[in-house]
Coordinates of C-alpha atoms in Angstrom, one line a residue:
M1 CA 12.6 42.6 31.5
S2 CA 9.7 44.4 33.2
W3 CA 6.2 44.3 31.6
M4 CA 3.9 47.2 31.4
K5 CA 0.5 47.0 33.0
G6 CA -1.9 45.2 30.8
Q7 CA 0.8 43.3 28.8
I8 CA 1.2 39.5 29.1
S9 CA 4.6 38.0 29.1
P10 CA 5.6 35.3 26.5
E11 CA 5.7 32.7 29.3
A12 CA 2.1 33.5 30.3
N13 CA 1.0 33.4 26.7
A14 CA 2.6 30.0 26.3
C15 CA 0.9 28.7 29.4
K16 CA -2.4 30.1 28.1
R17 CA -2.0 28.4 24.7
Q18 CA -1.1 25.1 26.4
A19 CA -4.2 25.3 28.6
L20 CA -6.4 26.1 25.5
D21 CA -4.9 23.2 23.6
A22 CA -5.4 20.8 26.5
H23 CA -9.0 21.9 26.8
F24 CA -9.4 21.5 23.0
I25 CA -8.0 18.0 23.0
T26 CA -10.1 17.0 26.0
A27 CA -13.2 18.1 24.2
Y28 CA -12.2 16.2 21.1
L29 CA -11.7 13.0 23.1
Q30 CA -15.2 13.3 24.5
V31 CA -16.8 13.4 21.1
M32 CA -14.2 11.3 19.2
N33 CA -15.5 9.3 16.3
W34 CA -12.9 7.1 14.6
S35 CA -14.3 7.6 11.1
H36 CA -14.2 11.3 11.7
L37 CA -10.6 11.0 13.0
Q38 CA -9.6 9.0 9.9
S39 CA -11.2 11.6 7.5
F40 CA -9.5 14.5 9.4
A41 CA -6.1 12.8 9.2
A42 CA -6.5 11.9 5.5
I43 CA -7.5 15.5 4.6
A44 CA -4.5 16.8 6.6
R45 CA -2.1 14.5 4.7
T46 CA -3.5 14.8 1.2
G47 CA -4.6 18.4 1.2
S48 CA -8.0 17.8 -0.4
L49 CA -11.3 16.1 0.2
K50 CA -11.1 14.3 -3.1
A51 CA -7.6 12.8 -2.4
A52 CA -8.7 11.9 1.1
G53 CA -11.7 10.1 -0.2
T54 CA -9.6 8.2 -2.6
Q55 CA -7.1 7.2 0.1
L56 CA -10.0 6.0 2.4
G57 CA -12.0 4.3 -0.3
S58 CA -14.8 6.8 0.3
N59 CA -16.1 9.8 -1.6
P60 CA -15.4 13.5 -1.1
T61 CA -19.0 14.2 0.1
T62 CA -18.8 11.7 2.9
V63 CA -15.3 13.0 4.0
G64 CA -16.5 16.6 3.9
R65 CA -19.6 15.8 5.9
Q66 CA -17.5 14.0 8.6
L67 CA -15.2 17.0 8.8
R68 CA -18.1 19.4 9.2
Q69 CA -19.6 17.3 12.0
L70 CA -16.2 17.1 13.8
E71 CA -15.8 20.9 13.5
Q72 CA -19.3 21.5 14.8
Q73 CA -18.8 19.2 17.8
L74 CA -15.6 20.9 18.7
G75 CA -16.7 24.4 17.8
E76 CA -13.5 24.9 16.0
T77 CA -12.3 25.4 12.4
L78 CA -9.7 22.8 11.5
F79 CA -8.9 23.8 7.9
E80 CA -8.8 26.9 5.8
K81 CA -9.4 26.5 2.1
T82 CA -6.5 27.9 0.0
R83 CA -5.5 27.9 -3.7
D84 CA -3.4 24.8 -2.9
G85 CA -6.2 22.9 -1.1
Q86 CA -7.1 22.4 2.5
S87 CA -4.6 24.0 4.9
L88 CA -4.6 23.2 8.7
T89 CA -5.4 26.0 11.1
A90 CA -3.5 26.2 14.4
R91 CA -6.2 24.1 16.1
G92 CA -6.0 21.6 13.2
Q93 CA -2.2 21.3 13.7
A94 CA -2.7 20.7 17.4
L95 CA -5.3 18.0 16.7
L96 CA -3.1 16.3 14.0
A97 CA -0.2 16.0 16.4
Q98 CA -2.4 14.2 18.9
V99 CA -3.9 12.0 16.2
E100 CA -0.4 11.0 15.1
R101 CA 0.5 10.1 18.7
M102 CA -2.6 7.9 18.8
E103 CA -1.6 6.2 15.6
Q104 CA 1.9 5.6 16.9
A105 CA 0.5 4.1 20.1
A106 CA -1.9 1.8 18.2
A107 CA 0.9 0.7 15.8
A108 CA 3.2 0.0 18.8
Y109 CA 0.4 -2.0 20.5
M110 CA -0.2 -4.0 17.4
A111 CA 3.5 -4.7 16.9
G112 CA 3.9 -5.9 20.5
R113 CA 0.8 -8.0 20.3
S114 CA 1.9 -9.6 17.1
Q115 CA 5.4 -10.7 18.4
G116 CA 5.7 -14.4 17.8
E117 CA 2.6 -14.5 15.5
K118 CA 2.8 -15.3 11.8
P119 CA 2.9 -12.2 9.7
S120 CA -0.4 -11.4 8.2
G121 CA -2.2 -8.5 6.5
T122 CA -2.0 -6.6 3.2
I123 CA 0.8 -4.3 2.1
R124 CA 0.6 -1.6 -0.5
V125 CA 3.9 -1.2 -2.3
S126 CA 4.6 1.7 -4.6
A127 CA 7.5 1.2 -7.1
S128 CA 8.6 2.7 -10.4
E129 CA 7.0 1.0 -13.4
G130 CA 10.2 -0.7 -14.6
F131 CA 11.4 -2.0 -11.2
G132 CA 8.0 -3.0 -10.1
T133 CA 7.2 -4.9 -13.3
A134 CA 10.6 -6.3 -14.3
F135 CA 12.2 -7.1 -10.9
V136 CA 9.6 -7.2 -8.1
A137 CA 6.6 -8.8 -9.8
P138 CA 8.4 -11.9 -11.1
R139 CA 9.7 -12.7 -7.6
L140 CA 6.5 -12.1 -5.6
S141 CA 5.4 -15.7 -5.9
A142 CA 8.4 -16.7 -3.8
F143 CA 7.3 -14.2 -1.1
A144 CA 3.8 -15.5 -1.3
R145 CA 4.9 -19.1 -0.7
E146 CA 6.9 -18.0 2.3
Y147 CA 4.3 -15.7 3.8
P148 CA 0.9 -17.1 2.6
D149 CA -1.1 -14.8 5.0
V150 CA 0.4 -11.6 3.7
G151 CA -1.1 -10.0 0.6
I152 CA 0.7 -7.5 -1.6
D153 CA -0.8 -4.7 -3.6
L154 CA 1.9 -3.7 -6.1
V155 CA 1.4 -0.2 -7.6
A156 CA 3.9 -0.1 -10.4
S157 CA 3.6 3.2 -12.3
S158 CA 5.3 6.4 -13.4
G159 CA 5.5 8.4 -10.2
F160 CA 5.1 7.2 -6.7
L161 CA 2.5 7.0 -3.9
N162 CA 3.5 8.9 -0.8
P163 CA 4.0 6.9 2.4
S164 CA 4.1 10.1 4.5
R165 CA 0.4 10.6 3.5
K166 CA -0.2 6.9 3.9
E167 CA -1.1 6.5 0.3
A168 CA 1.2 3.4 0.4
D169 CA 2.8 1.3 3.2
I170 CA 6.1 1.0 1.4
A171 CA 7.6 3.1 -1.4
I172 CA 10.6 2.3 -3.5
L173 CA 11.9 5.7 -4.7
L174 CA 14.5 7.1 -7.1
T175 CA 15.4 9.9 -4.7
R176 CA 15.9 9.8 -0.9
P177 CA 13.1 11.5 0.9
R178 CA 14.3 14.4 3.0
K179 CA 11.2 15.0 5.1
G180 CA 8.2 13.3 6.5
P181 CA 7.5 10.7 9.3
L182 CA 9.5 8.0 7.5
K183 CA 12.1 5.4 8.1
V184 CA 14.4 5.4 5.0
R185 CA 17.2 3.2 3.8
Q186 CA 19.0 2.7 0.5
L187 CA 17.6 -0.5 -1.0
T188 CA 20.1 -1.1 -3.8
R189 CA 22.2 0.5 -6.4
Y190 CA 21.4 -0.3 -10.0
G191 CA 22.9 0.3 -13.4
L192 CA 21.6 1.4 -16.8
G193 CA 23.1 0.7 -20.2
I194 CA 22.5 1.4 -23.9
Y195 CA 20.6 -1.3 -25.6
A196 CA 19.4 -2.3 -29.1
A197 CA 17.5 -5.2 -30.6
P198 CA 19.5 -8.1 -32.3
A199 CA 17.8 -7.2 -35.6
W200 CA 19.0 -3.6 -35.2
V201 CA 22.6 -4.8 -34.6
A202 CA 22.4 -7.1 -37.6
R203 CA 21.3 -4.2 -39.7
N204 CA 23.7 -1.5 -38.3
G205 CA 26.5 -3.3 -36.7
L206 CA 28.0 -2.5 -33.2
P207 CA 28.7 1.2 -32.8
Q208 CA 32.2 1.9 -31.4
S209 CA 31.5 5.3 -29.8
L210 CA 28.8 7.6 -28.4
A211 CA 29.4 9.9 -31.4
E212 CA 28.5 7.0 -33.7
L213 CA 25.5 6.2 -31.5
S214 CA 24.1 9.7 -31.9
Q215 CA 23.7 9.2 -35.6
H216 CA 20.9 6.7 -35.0
P217 CA 17.3 7.2 -33.8
M218 CA 16.9 6.9 -30.0
T219 CA 14.1 6.4 -27.5
G220 CA 13.7 8.5 -24.4
Y221 CA 11.2 10.1 -22.0
I222 CA 8.8 12.9 -23.0
P223 CA 10.4 16.0 -21.3
D224 CA 7.1 17.2 -19.9
F225 CA 6.5 13.9 -18.2
I226 CA 9.9 13.3 -16.6
Y227 CA 8.9 13.1 -12.9
A228 CA 12.4 12.9 -11.5
P229 CA 15.8 14.3 -12.6
E230 CA 17.3 10.9 -12.2
L231 CA 15.5 9.9 -15.5
R232 CA 17.5 12.4 -17.6
Y233 CA 19.8 9.7 -18.9
L234 CA 20.6 11.0 -22.4
Q235 CA 21.9 14.3 -21.1
E236 CA 24.2 12.5 -18.7
L237 CA 25.6 10.5 -21.6
D238 CA 26.0 13.7 -23.6
L239 CA 23.6 12.3 -26.2
S240 CA 22.0 15.7 -26.9
A241 CA 20.0 14.6 -30.0
E242 CA 16.2 14.7 -29.4
P243 CA 14.8 11.1 -29.1
A244 CA 12.8 10.2 -32.2
L245 CA 10.5 7.9 -30.3
R246 CA 9.4 9.1 -26.8
S247 CA 7.2 7.7 -24.1
S248 CA 6.4 8.4 -20.4
S249 CA 6.6 4.6 -19.9
I250 CA 10.0 2.7 -19.6
N251 CA 8.2 -0.5 -20.6
A252 CA 7.0 1.3 -23.8
Q253 CA 10.5 2.4 -24.5
A254 CA 11.7 -1.1 -24.1
A255 CA 9.1 -2.3 -26.6
M256 CA 10.3 0.3 -29.1
I257 CA 13.9 -0.9 -28.7
A258 CA 12.9 -4.6 -28.9
S259 CA 11.1 -3.9 -32.2
A260 CA 14.4 -2.6 -33.7
G261 CA 12.9 0.8 -34.3
A262 CA 15.5 2.7 -32.1
I263 CA 18.2 2.3 -29.5
G264 CA 18.0 3.6 -25.9
V265 CA 18.9 3.5 -22.3
L266 CA 17.3 0.8 -20.2
P267 CA 17.9 -0.5 -16.6
C268 CA 20.1 -3.6 -16.6
F269 CA 17.6 -5.5 -14.5
L270 CA 15.1 -5.0 -17.3
A271 CA 17.2 -5.8 -20.3
G272 CA 20.3 -7.6 -19.1
R273 CA 19.0 -11.2 -19.3
D274 CA 16.5 -10.6 -22.0
S275 CA 17.3 -12.1 -25.4
H276 CA 15.4 -9.3 -27.1
F277 CA 18.2 -6.8 -26.2
V278 CA 21.9 -6.4 -26.9
R279 CA 24.0 -4.1 -24.9
L280 CA 25.9 -1.5 -26.9
L281 CA 29.2 0.1 -25.6
P282 CA 29.1 -2.1 -22.5
D283 CA 31.9 -0.1 -20.8
I284 CA 29.6 3.0 -20.7
G285 CA 26.8 3.0 -18.2
I286 CA 24.9 5.0 -15.6
E287 CA 24.4 4.2 -11.9
R288 CA 21.5 5.1 -9.8
A289 CA 20.0 4.0 -6.4
F290 CA 16.6 2.9 -5.1
W291 CA 15.5 4.1 -1.7
L292 CA 13.0 2.3 0.5
A293 CA 10.7 4.4 2.6
V294 CA 8.1 3.2 5.2
H295 CA 5.9 5.3 7.5
R296 CA 7.5 5.0 11.0
D297 CA 4.1 4.2 12.5
I298 CA 4.0 0.8 10.8
A299 CA 7.7 0.0 10.3
A300 CA 7.7 -2.4 13.2
L301 CA 4.6 -4.5 12.2
P302 CA 5.6 -8.1 11.5
H303 CA 4.2 -8.3 7.9
I304 CA 5.9 -5.0 7.0
R305 CA 9.2 -6.2 8.5
A306 CA 8.9 -9.5 6.7
Y307 CA 8.4 -7.9 3.3
I308 CA 11.3 -5.4 3.8
D309 CA 13.7 -8.1 4.9
W310 CA 12.7 -10.3 2.0
L311 CA 13.1 -7.5 -0.6
V312 CA 16.5 -6.4 0.8
A313 CA 17.7 -10.0 0.7
I314 CA 16.5 -10.5 -2.9
C315 CA 18.3 -7.3 -4.0
Q316 CA 21.5 -8.4 -2.3
S317 CA 21.4 -11.7 -4.0
E318 CA 20.8 -10.1 -7.4
Q319 CA 23.5 -7.5 -7.5
G320 CA 24.9 -8.9 -10.7
L321 CA 21.6 -8.3 -12.5
L322 CA 20.9 -5.0 -10.9
L323 CA 24.3 -3.4 -11.6
N324 CA 25.5 -5.1 -14.8
G325 CA 22.6 -7.1 -16.2
I326 CA 24.4 -10.4 -15.6

């Protein structure tokens, strides 16, 4: 195709953009301050100064000041403020790509340097409240004995920290992540059953059908606080009655059931070996899976690999408890 006088071909435009980006990155490298780099990357990943400050253990004022200094040094605007938070400009996107390459190179260097060394460091692990509290936490002492130089920060809560944004090193999720710079694998399948307290069974007997179960008060999640569709257990069992006692916490639901105030659905790994619970209609259950995600920049680090290998082995050895509560 011929181009009219004064017009620039797409190829020429592309070359011009590459030259500008190269000039921009060269200027950045000349003024680079690692604290500014960390603040910039944290804002890009979290979308706000406040969240970036929380991730870095700093405050929004400091993070914002470092961003302004970086933009002044470069003579470029890296973010635009939108209703949804801080959005990267084209220059910001170009810089973030380079920052991520630097992080990958640093991680690869640390992984190579650490070959043959004892695993050491601290790992932040994000897990659901029930799995983190009932399954992971009681077994961490064994990991600590095997790897005394590795510390674990276990964040067990409703909802998850995001390893794509480096809020956590490892996340154990209810749903497989579909995007992000992550390495993902299925950690384990697990089962859920309907449970009651022994005192409840002594008072009401053992129900013989779901229809009979539906005549009794049940526990469940508060609809407004269900953070994943995988938690809609009662609908899947066709128990449409509104739970009488509700909580955003699976541990609180377990306490309600153990007090004989209601019956409800619990993970088998939480209730299966606990004498405070009796499984009702044992032939009826639900199956789910946990997914393990780690940022690809750190996946090869020895202490990260050690924890993942340990957790996978523990899950494999406990399939009876995880799937059937036995």
